[in-house]
Structure formats: structure tokens, C-alpha cells
């Protein structure tokens, strides 16, 4: 529940932007991808946050999929 609330607040103005947060002793990085039925949430869990070298290419692919 906290994760969904955080994502809704953080992504309100930029719904395709990624968010990153500690969760259960690991680090979660997630994207909300709009679809016809609402949103899909795509996430990665790891020992450390995903770096910009990984997040940036994913951001580009999400935007391309949306036609931005």
C-alpha cells in the first residue's frame, strides 16, 4: 500500500518517470506504464538502486512505447 501511494504522489505530473525506494532490505526501482486499461507497473529489485546508466535507457524505451 505504501508503495502505490508513493508512486501516485511521485508520478502524478510525470507518469512514465521511474521511482526508486528501499523496500524489504533491498532497493526497488519502478515505472508505471499507461495502457488502455490503466497502468502496468514494471519494477526491478536489487541490492542497490539502479544507476542512471540502466534507468535512462529504460526511460527512453517506455517513452518510445507511448509514442512520446
PDB file of N, CA and C in Angstrom:
ATOM      1  N   UNK A   1       0.804  -1.190   0.000  1.00  0.00           N
ATOM      2  CA  UNK A   1       0.000   0.000   0.000  1.00  0.00           C
ATOM      3  C   UNK A   1       0.853   1.264   0.000  1.00  0.00           C
ATOM      4  N   UNK A   2       1.928   1.266   0.788  1.00  0.00           N
ATOM      5  CA  UNK A   2       2.793   2.463   0.839  1.00  0.00           C
ATOM      6  C   UNK A   2       3.444   2.717  -0.505  1.00  0.00           C
ATOM      7  N   UNK A   3       3.831   1.640  -1.193  1.00  0.00           N
ATOM      8  CA  UNK A   3       4.484   1.795  -2.486  1.00  0.00           C
ATOM      9  C   UNK A   3       3.544   2.443  -3.498  1.00  0.00           C
ATOM     10  N   UNK A   4       2.312   1.975  -3.568  1.00  0.00           N
ATOM     11  CA  UNK A   4       1.342   2.540  -4.513  1.00  0.00           C
ATOM     12  C   UNK A   4       1.104   4.000  -4.196  1.00  0.00           C
ATOM     13  N   UNK A   5       0.936   4.331  -2.921  1.00  0.00           N
ATOM     14  CA  UNK A   5       0.728   5.721  -2.516  1.00  0.00           C
ATOM     15  C   UNK A   5       1.910   6.596  -2.911  1.00  0.00           C
ATOM     16  N   UNK A   6       3.136   6.106  -2.655  1.00  0.00           N
ATOM     17  CA  UNK A   6       4.334   6.870  -3.011  1.00  0.00           C
ATOM     18  C   UNK A   6       4.406   7.081  -4.519  1.00  0.00           C
ATOM     19  N   UNK A   7       4.108   6.024  -5.290  1.00  0.00           N
ATOM     20  CA  UNK A   7       4.179   6.137  -6.744  1.00  0.00           C
ATOM     21  C   UNK A   7       3.145   7.128  -7.262  1.00  0.00           C
ATOM     22  N   UNK A   8       1.932   7.084  -6.726  1.00  0.00           N
ATOM     23  CA  UNK A   8       0.902   8.010  -7.181  1.00  0.00           C
ATOM     24  C   UNK A   8       1.301   9.453  -6.930  1.00  0.00           C
ATOM     25  N   UNK A   9       1.866   9.736  -5.762  1.00  0.00           N
ATOM     26  CA  UNK A   9       2.307  11.099  -5.451  1.00  0.00           C
ATOM     27  C   UNK A   9       3.479  11.515  -6.325  1.00  0.00           C
ATOM     28  N   UNK A  10       4.466  10.657  -6.441  1.00  0.00           N
ATOM     29  CA  UNK A  10       5.688  10.986  -7.173  1.00  0.00           C
ATOM     30  C   UNK A  10       5.441  11.109  -8.665  1.00  0.00           C
ATOM     31  N   UNK A  11       4.582  10.258  -9.204  1.00  0.00           N
ATOM     32  CA  UNK A  11       4.401  10.193 -10.650  1.00  0.00           C
ATOM     33  C   UNK A  11       3.188  10.962 -11.142  1.00  0.00           C
ATOM     34  N   UNK A  12       2.560  11.723 -10.281  1.00  0.00           N
ATOM     35  CA  UNK A  12       1.352  12.457 -10.670  1.00  0.00           C
ATOM     36  C   UNK A  12       1.576  13.321 -11.899  1.00  0.00           C
ATOM     37  N   UNK A  13       2.642  14.087 -11.928  1.00  0.00           N
ATOM     38  CA  UNK A  13       2.902  15.008 -13.040  1.00  0.00           C
ATOM     39  C   UNK A  13       3.749  14.391 -14.149  1.00  0.00           C
ATOM     40  N   UNK A  14       4.357  13.245 -13.899  1.00  0.00           N
ATOM     41  CA  UNK A  14       5.220  12.588 -14.891  1.00  0.00           C
ATOM     42  C   UNK A  14       5.023  11.072 -14.774  1.00  0.00           C
ATOM     43  N   UNK A  15       3.900  10.565 -15.283  1.00  0.00           N
ATOM     44  CA  UNK A  15       3.550   9.164 -15.030  1.00  0.00           C
ATOM     45  C   UNK A  15       4.517   8.127 -15.597  1.00  0.00           C
ATOM     46  N   UNK A  16       5.373   8.483 -16.552  1.00  0.00           N
ATOM     47  CA  UNK A  16       6.297   7.493 -17.096  1.00  0.00           C
ATOM     48  C   UNK A  16       7.679   7.569 -16.461  1.00  0.00           C
ATOM     49  N   UNK A  17       7.875   8.484 -15.528  1.00  0.00           N
ATOM     50  CA  UNK A  17       9.151   8.605 -14.836  1.00  0.00           C
ATOM     51  C   UNK A  17       9.321   7.440 -13.859  1.00  0.00           C
ATOM     52  N   UNK A  18      10.534   7.065 -13.579  1.00  0.00           N
ATOM     53  CA  UNK A  18      10.770   5.976 -12.627  1.00  0.00           C
ATOM     54  C   UNK A  18      10.856   6.520 -11.204  1.00  0.00           C
ATOM     55  N   UNK A  19      10.578   5.631 -10.259  1.00  0.00           N
ATOM     56  CA  UNK A  19      10.767   5.943  -8.848  1.00  0.00           C
ATOM     57  C   UNK A  19      11.670   4.874  -8.263  1.00  0.00           C
ATOM     58  N   UNK A  20      12.368   5.228  -7.211  1.00  0.00           N
ATOM     59  CA  UNK A  20      13.289   4.304  -6.577  1.00  0.00           C
ATOM     60  C   UNK A  20      13.150   4.458  -5.071  1.00  0.00           C
ATOM     61  N   UNK A  21      13.078   3.308  -4.361  1.00  0.00           N
ATOM     62  CA  UNK A  21      12.890   3.370  -2.914  1.00  0.00           C
ATOM     63  C   UNK A  21      13.391   2.090  -2.262  1.00  0.00           C
ATOM     64  N   UNK A  22      13.860   2.206  -1.007  1.00  0.00           N
ATOM     65  CA  UNK A  22      14.223   0.993  -0.275  1.00  0.00           C
ATOM     66  C   UNK A  22      12.956   0.222   0.078  1.00  0.00           C
ATOM     67  N   UNK A  23      13.044  -1.111  -0.005  1.00  0.00           N
ATOM     68  CA  UNK A  23      11.890  -1.946   0.310  1.00  0.00           C
ATOM     69  C   UNK A  23      12.384  -3.319   0.758  1.00  0.00           C
ATOM     70  N   UNK A  24      11.999  -3.719   1.933  1.00  0.00           N
ATOM     71  CA  UNK A  24      12.303  -5.050   2.463  1.00  0.00           C
ATOM     72  C   UNK A  24      13.792  -5.385   2.399  1.00  0.00           C
ATOM     73  N   UNK A  25      14.642  -4.429   2.752  1.00  0.00           N
ATOM     74  CA  UNK A  25      16.079  -4.669   2.772  1.00  0.00           C
ATOM     75  C   UNK A  25      16.748  -4.639   1.415  1.00  0.00           C
ATOM     76  N   UNK A  26      15.996  -4.366   0.366  1.00  0.00           N
ATOM     77  CA  UNK A  26      16.551  -4.236  -0.977  1.00  0.00           C
ATOM     78  C   UNK A  26      16.138  -2.881  -1.533  1.00  0.00           C
ATOM     79  N   UNK A  27      16.421  -2.661  -2.796  1.00  0.00           N
ATOM     80  CA  UNK A  27      16.049  -1.398  -3.414  1.00  0.00           C
ATOM     81  C   UNK A  27      15.173  -1.678  -4.623  1.00  0.00           C
ATOM     82  N   UNK A  28      14.032  -1.014  -4.678  1.00  0.00           N
ATOM     83  CA  UNK A  28      13.078  -1.180  -5.761  1.00  0.00           C
ATOM     84  C   UNK A  28      13.143   0.024  -6.690  1.00  0.00           C
ATOM     85  N   UNK A  29      13.171  -0.222  -7.976  1.00  0.00           N
ATOM     86  CA  UNK A  29      13.052   0.832  -8.981  1.00  0.00           C
ATOM     87  C   UNK A  29      11.857   0.444  -9.848  1.00  0.00           C
ATOM     88  N   UNK A  30      10.911   1.361 -10.029  1.00  0.00           N
ATOM     89  CA  UNK A  30       9.674   1.016 -10.734  1.00  0.00           C
ATOM     90  C   UNK A  30       9.246   2.112 -11.706  1.00  0.00           C
ATOM     91  N   UNK A  31       8.545   1.670 -12.741  1.00  0.00           N
ATOM     92  CA  UNK A  31       7.933   2.555 -13.731  1.00  0.00           C
ATOM     93  C   UNK A  31       6.465   2.194 -13.804  1.00  0.00           C
ATOM     94  N   UNK A  32       5.594   3.187 -13.969  1.00  0.00           N
ATOM     95  CA  UNK A  32       4.180   2.947 -14.260  1.00  0.00           C
ATOM     96  C   UNK A  32       3.995   3.264 -15.727  1.00  0.00           C
ATOM     97  N   UNK A  33       3.513   2.290 -16.462  1.00  0.00           N
ATOM     98  CA  UNK A  33       3.354   2.441 -17.901  1.00  0.00           C
ATOM     99  C   UNK A  33       1.860   2.479 -18.215  1.00  0.00           C
ATOM    100  N   UNK A  34       1.357   3.610 -18.742  1.00  0.00           N
ATOM    101  CA  UNK A  34      -0.062   3.687 -19.060  1.00  0.00           C
ATOM    102  C   UNK A  34      -0.452   2.685 -20.145  1.00  0.00           C
ATOM    103  N   UNK A  35      -1.642   2.132 -19.998  1.00  0.00           N
ATOM    104  CA  UNK A  35      -2.204   1.244 -21.009  1.00  0.00           C
ATOM    105  C   UNK A  35      -3.675   1.582 -21.162  1.00  0.00           C
ATOM    106  N   UNK A  36      -4.335   0.929 -22.074  1.00  0.00           N
ATOM    107  CA  UNK A  36      -5.752   1.187 -22.298  1.00  0.00           C
ATOM    108  C   UNK A  36      -6.608   0.927 -21.078  1.00  0.00           C
ATOM    109  N   UNK A  37      -6.187  -0.004 -20.222  1.00  0.00           N
ATOM    110  CA  UNK A  37      -6.972  -0.363 -19.042  1.00  0.00           C
ATOM    111  C   UNK A  37      -6.519   0.349 -17.770  1.00  0.00           C
ATOM    112  N   UNK A  38      -5.511   1.168 -17.833  1.00  0.00           N
ATOM    113  CA  UNK A  38      -4.984   1.840 -16.645  1.00  0.00           C
ATOM    114  C   UNK A  38      -3.477   1.919 -16.712  1.00  0.00           C
ATOM    115  N   UNK A  39      -2.801   1.270 -15.778  1.00  0.00           N
ATOM    116  CA  UNK A  39      -1.343   1.277 -15.730  1.00  0.00           C
ATOM    117  C   UNK A  39      -0.811  -0.131 -15.491  1.00  0.00           C
ATOM    118  N   UNK A  40       0.356  -0.401 -16.046  1.00  0.00           N
ATOM    119  CA  UNK A  40       1.153  -1.562 -15.681  1.00  0.00           C
ATOM    120  C   UNK A  40       2.299  -1.030 -14.835  1.00  0.00           C
ATOM    121  N   UNK A  41       2.708  -1.785 -13.847  1.00  0.00           N
ATOM    122  CA  UNK A  41       3.876  -1.418 -13.059  1.00  0.00           C
ATOM    123  C   UNK A  41       4.992  -2.396 -13.390  1.00  0.00           C
ATOM    124  N   UNK A  42       6.124  -1.848 -13.811  1.00  0.00           N
ATOM    125  CA  UNK A  42       7.304  -2.633 -14.139  1.00  0.00           C
ATOM    126  C   UNK A  42       8.348  -2.291 -13.092  1.00  0.00           C
ATOM    127  N   UNK A  43       8.933  -3.309 -12.467  1.00  0.00           N
ATOM    128  CA  UNK A  43       9.895  -2.986 -11.411  1.00  0.00           C
ATOM    129  C   UNK A  43      11.083  -3.935 -11.425  1.00  0.00           C
ATOM    130  N   UNK A  44      12.146  -3.452 -10.815  1.00  0.00           N
ATOM    131  CA  UNK A  44      13.370  -4.207 -10.603  1.00  0.00           C
ATOM    132  C   UNK A  44      13.688  -4.141  -9.118  1.00  0.00           C
ATOM    133  N   UNK A  45      14.119  -5.266  -8.552  1.00  0.00           N
ATOM    134  CA  UNK A  45      14.579  -5.308  -7.163  1.00  0.00           C
ATOM    135  C   UNK A  45      16.048  -5.683  -7.173  1.00  0.00           C
ATOM    136  N   UNK A  46      16.823  -5.049  -6.308  1.00  0.00           N
ATOM    137  CA  UNK A  46      18.238  -5.369  -6.226  1.00  0.00           C
ATOM    138  C   UNK A  46      18.835  -4.914  -4.919  1.00  0.00           C
ATOM    139  N   UNK A  47      20.094  -5.270  -4.722  1.00  0.00           N
ATOM    140  CA  UNK A  47      20.797  -4.876  -3.503  1.00  0.00           C
ATOM    141  C   UNK A  47      21.096  -3.384  -3.468  1.00  0.00           C
ATOM    142  N   UNK A  48      21.200  -2.773  -4.635  1.00  0.00           N
ATOM    143  CA  UNK A  48      21.482  -1.336  -4.739  1.00  0.00           C
ATOM    144  C   UNK A  48      20.514  -0.724  -5.751  1.00  0.00           C
ATOM    145  N   UNK A  49      20.334   0.604  -5.695  1.00  0.00           N
ATOM    146  CA  UNK A  49      19.472   1.258  -6.685  1.00  0.00           C
ATOM    147  C   UNK A  49      20.046   1.089  -8.097  1.00  0.00           C
ATOM    148  N   UNK A  50      19.158   1.043  -9.080  1.00  0.00           N
ATOM    149  CA  UNK A  50      19.630   1.039 -10.468  1.00  0.00           C
ATOM    150  C   UNK A  50      20.275   2.383 -10.771  1.00  0.00           C
ATOM    151  N   UNK A  51      21.397   2.364 -11.430  1.00  0.00           N
ATOM    152  CA  UNK A  51      22.090   3.593 -11.797  1.00  0.00           C
ATOM    153  C   UNK A  51      21.472   4.240 -13.026  1.00  0.00           C
ATOM    154  N   UNK A  52      21.855   5.465 -13.277  1.00  0.00           N
ATOM    155  CA  UNK A  52      21.355   6.204 -14.439  1.00  0.00           C
ATOM    156  C   UNK A  52      21.691   5.485 -15.740  1.00  0.00           C
ATOM    157  N   UNK A  53      22.804   4.737 -15.746  1.00  0.00           N
ATOM    158  CA  UNK A  53      23.193   4.021 -16.954  1.00  0.00           C
ATOM    159  C   UNK A  53      22.181   2.937 -17.322  1.00  0.00           C
ATOM    160  N   UNK A  54      21.399   2.475 -16.356  1.00  0.00           N
ATOM    161  CA  UNK A  54      20.338   1.498 -16.618  1.00  0.00           C
ATOM    162  C   UNK A  54      18.986   2.183 -16.725  1.00  0.00           C
ATOM    163  N   UNK A  55      18.697   3.116 -15.818  1.00  0.00           N
ATOM    164  CA  UNK A  55      17.384   3.773 -15.789  1.00  0.00           C
ATOM    165  C   UNK A  55      17.122   4.584 -17.042  1.00  0.00           C
ATOM    166  N   UNK A  56      18.112   5.315 -17.513  1.00  0.00           N
ATOM    167  CA  UNK A  56      17.905   6.183 -18.678  1.00  0.00           C
ATOM    168  C   UNK A  56      17.464   5.410 -19.916  1.00  0.00           C
ATOM    169  N   UNK A  57      18.121   4.308 -20.278  1.00  0.00           N
ATOM    170  CA  UNK A  57      17.652   3.558 -21.448  1.00  0.00           C
ATOM    171  C   UNK A  57      16.234   2.990 -21.275  1.00  0.00           C
ATOM    172  N   UNK A  58      15.894   2.591 -20.046  1.00  0.00           N
ATOM    173  CA  UNK A  58      14.529   2.102 -19.811  1.00  0.00           C
ATOM    174  C   UNK A  58      13.538   3.254 -19.975  1.00  0.00           C
ATOM    175  N   UNK A  59      13.873   4.439 -19.441  1.00  0.00           N
ATOM    176  CA  UNK A  59      13.021   5.614 -19.619  1.00  0.00           C
ATOM    177  C   UNK A  59      12.764   5.874 -21.100  1.00  0.00           C
ATOM    178  N   UNK A  60      13.805   5.784 -21.908  1.00  0.00           N
ATOM    179  CA  UNK A  60      13.687   6.025 -23.348  1.00  0.00           C
ATOM    180  C   UNK A  60      12.735   4.991 -23.983  1.00  0.00           C
ATOM    181  N   UNK A  61      12.879   3.738 -23.612  1.00  0.00           N
ATOM    182  CA  UNK A  61      12.036   2.689 -24.193  1.00  0.00           C
ATOM    183  C   UNK A  61      10.577   2.860 -23.782  1.00  0.00           C
ATOM    184  N   UNK A  62      10.336   3.247 -22.537  1.00  0.00           N
ATOM    185  CA  UNK A  62       8.956   3.497 -22.080  1.00  0.00           C
ATOM    186  C   UNK A  62       8.350   4.625 -22.890  1.00  0.00           C
ATOM    187  N   UNK A  63       9.090   5.714 -23.062  1.00  0.00           N
ATOM    188  CA  UNK A  63       8.578   6.849 -23.831  1.00  0.00           C
ATOM    189  C   UNK A  63       8.350   6.485 -25.292  1.00  0.00           C
ATOM    190  N   UNK A  64       9.230   5.684 -25.872  1.00  0.00           N
ATOM    191  CA  UNK A  64       9.047   5.257 -27.261  1.00  0.00           C
ATOM    192  C   UNK A  64       7.783   4.420 -27.396  1.00  0.00           C
ATOM    193  N   UNK A  65       7.548   3.540 -26.446  1.00  0.00           N
ATOM    194  CA  UNK A  65       6.360   2.691 -26.484  1.00  0.00           C
ATOM    195  C   UNK A  65       5.077   3.515 -26.412  1.00  0.00           C
ATOM    196  N   UNK A  66       5.171   4.678 -25.787  1.00  0.00           N
ATOM    197  CA  UNK A  66       3.998   5.552 -25.649  1.00  0.00           C
ATOM    198  C   UNK A  66       3.904   6.566 -26.782  1.00  0.00           C
ATOM    199  N   UNK A  67       4.880   6.553 -27.676  1.00  0.00           N
ATOM    200  CA  UNK A  67       4.860   7.495 -28.782  1.00  0.00           C
ATOM    201  C   UNK A  67       5.268   8.900 -28.396  1.00  0.00           C
ATOM    202  N   UNK A  68       6.000   9.041 -27.320  1.00  0.00           N
ATOM    203  CA  UNK A  68       6.446  10.381 -26.887  1.00  0.00           C
ATOM    204  C   UNK A  68       7.738  10.755 -27.553  1.00  0.00           C
TER     205      UNK A  68
END
